[in-house]
PDB file of C-alpha atoms in Angstrom:
ATOM      1  CA  UNK A   1    -116.662  -0.221 102.871  1.00  0.00           C
ATOM      2  CA  UNK A   2    -115.356  -0.776 106.384  1.00  0.00           C
ATOM      3  CA  UNK A   3    -116.226  -3.890 108.412  1.00  0.00           C
ATOM      4  CA  UNK A   4    -115.948  -3.827 112.175  1.00  0.00           C
ATOM      5  CA  UNK A   5    -117.042  -7.385 112.906  1.00  0.00           C
ATOM      6  CA  UNK A   6    -118.387 -10.693 111.640  1.00  0.00           C
ATOM      7  CA  UNK A   7    -120.962 -13.196 112.824  1.00  0.00           C
ATOM      8  CA  UNK A   8    -120.118 -16.883 112.382  1.00  0.00           C
ATOM      9  CA  UNK A   9    -122.686 -19.685 112.464  1.00  0.00           C
ATOM     10  CA  UNK A  10    -121.720 -23.344 112.690  1.00  0.00           C
ATOM     11  CA  UNK A  11    -123.319 -26.203 110.811  1.00  0.00           C
ATOM     12  CA  UNK A  12    -123.803 -28.017 114.122  1.00  0.00           C
ATOM     13  CA  UNK A  13    -123.363 -27.326 117.817  1.00  0.00           C
ATOM     14  CA  UNK A  14    -119.812 -27.660 119.090  1.00  0.00           C
ATOM     15  CA  UNK A  15    -118.867 -29.465 122.267  1.00  0.00           C
ATOM     16  CA  UNK A  16    -116.793 -27.604 124.871  1.00  0.00           C
ATOM     17  CA  UNK A  17    -113.462 -28.884 123.547  1.00  0.00           C
ATOM     18  CA  UNK A  18    -114.242 -27.966 119.922  1.00  0.00           C
ATOM     19  CA  UNK A  19    -115.545 -24.557 120.962  1.00  0.00           C
ATOM     20  CA  UNK A  20    -112.436 -23.816 122.986  1.00  0.00           C
ATOM     21  CA  UNK A  21    -110.148 -24.772 120.088  1.00  0.00           C
ATOM     22  CA  UNK A  22    -112.209 -22.714 117.633  1.00  0.00           C
ATOM     23  CA  UNK A  23    -112.204 -19.661 119.913  1.00  0.00           C
ATOM     24  CA  UNK A  24    -108.434 -19.994 120.361  1.00  0.00           C
ATOM     25  CA  UNK A  25    -107.947 -20.197 116.592  1.00  0.00           C
ATOM     26  CA  UNK A  26    -110.138 -17.142 115.966  1.00  0.00           C
ATOM     27  CA  UNK A  27    -108.255 -15.167 118.603  1.00  0.00           C
ATOM     28  CA  UNK A  28    -105.032 -15.843 116.682  1.00  0.00           C
ATOM     29  CA  UNK A  29    -106.324 -13.908 113.660  1.00  0.00           C
ATOM     30  CA  UNK A  30    -104.735 -10.483 113.406  1.00  0.00           C
ATOM     31  CA  UNK A  31    -107.079  -7.765 114.627  1.00  0.00           C
ATOM     32  CA  UNK A  32    -109.476 -10.031 116.549  1.00  0.00           C
ATOM     33  CA  UNK A  33    -109.976  -8.623 120.049  1.00  0.00           C
ATOM     34  CA  UNK A  34    -113.016 -10.578 121.251  1.00  0.00           C
ATOM     35  CA  UNK A  35    -114.746 -13.886 120.533  1.00  0.00           C
ATOM     36  CA  UNK A  36    -117.958 -14.706 122.411  1.00  0.00           C
ATOM     37  CA  UNK A  37    -119.734 -18.044 122.564  1.00  0.00           C
ATOM     38  CA  UNK A  38    -123.518 -18.351 122.332  1.00  0.00           C
ATOM     39  CA  UNK A  39    -124.882 -21.334 124.235  1.00  0.00           C
ATOM     40  CA  UNK A  40    -127.463 -23.477 122.424  1.00  0.00           C
ATOM     41  CA  UNK A  41    -130.735 -23.867 124.312  1.00  0.00           C
ATOM     42  CA  UNK A  42    -133.668 -26.223 123.986  1.00  0.00           C
ATOM     43  CA  UNK A  43    -135.434 -23.580 121.839  1.00  0.00           C
ATOM     44  CA  UNK A  44    -132.618 -23.868 119.308  1.00  0.00           C
ATOM     45  CA  UNK A  45    -133.054 -27.634 119.139  1.00  0.00           C
ATOM     46  CA  UNK A  46    -136.835 -27.327 118.853  1.00  0.00           C
ATOM     47  CA  UNK A  47    -136.539 -24.748 116.064  1.00  0.00           C
ATOM     48  CA  UNK A  48    -134.133 -26.963 114.125  1.00  0.00           C
ATOM     49  CA  UNK A  49    -136.494 -29.924 114.396  1.00  0.00           C
ATOM     50  CA  UNK A  50    -139.432 -27.749 113.296  1.00  0.00           C
ATOM     51  CA  UNK A  51    -137.530 -26.524 110.245  1.00  0.00           C
ATOM     52  CA  UNK A  52    -136.489 -30.089 109.343  1.00  0.00           C
ATOM     53  CA  UNK A  53    -140.095 -31.235 109.609  1.00  0.00           C
ATOM     54  CA  UNK A  54    -141.368 -28.345 107.490  1.00  0.00           C
ATOM     55  CA  UNK A  55    -138.772 -29.060 104.798  1.00  0.00           C
ATOM     56  CA  UNK A  56    -139.642 -32.753 104.901  1.00  0.00           C
ATOM     57  CA  UNK A  57    -143.350 -31.977 104.479  1.00  0.00           C
ATOM     58  CA  UNK A  58    -142.658 -29.574 101.602  1.00  0.00           C
ATOM     59  CA  UNK A  59    -140.466 -32.123  99.818  1.00  0.00           C
ATOM     60  CA  UNK A  60    -143.139 -34.802 100.177  1.00  0.00           C
ATOM     61  CA  UNK A  61    -145.761 -32.386  98.844  1.00  0.00           C
ATOM     62  CA  UNK A  62    -143.497 -31.506  95.926  1.00  0.00           C
ATOM     63  CA  UNK A  63    -143.027 -35.189  95.113  1.00  0.00           C
ATOM     64  CA  UNK A  64    -146.741 -35.765  95.690  1.00  0.00           C
ATOM     65  CA  UNK A  65    -146.037 -38.562  98.185  1.00  0.00           C
ATOM     66  CA  UNK A  66    -148.525 -39.256 100.958  1.00  0.00           C
TER      67      UNK A  66
END
């Protein structure tokens, strides 16, 4: 198997300083030729809140708490 690239997802959004340091560190890895940042939008925040709410509702239903 040959891999030409990877996708990395972070646990939380990074501020500009953290992102810059992370990009610099990734660029230091042998063979890395490009690192691109993806800017978080309000849709990302809304989707995260929706998922949290759905999980919360499912946990309450599982525990039979109203």
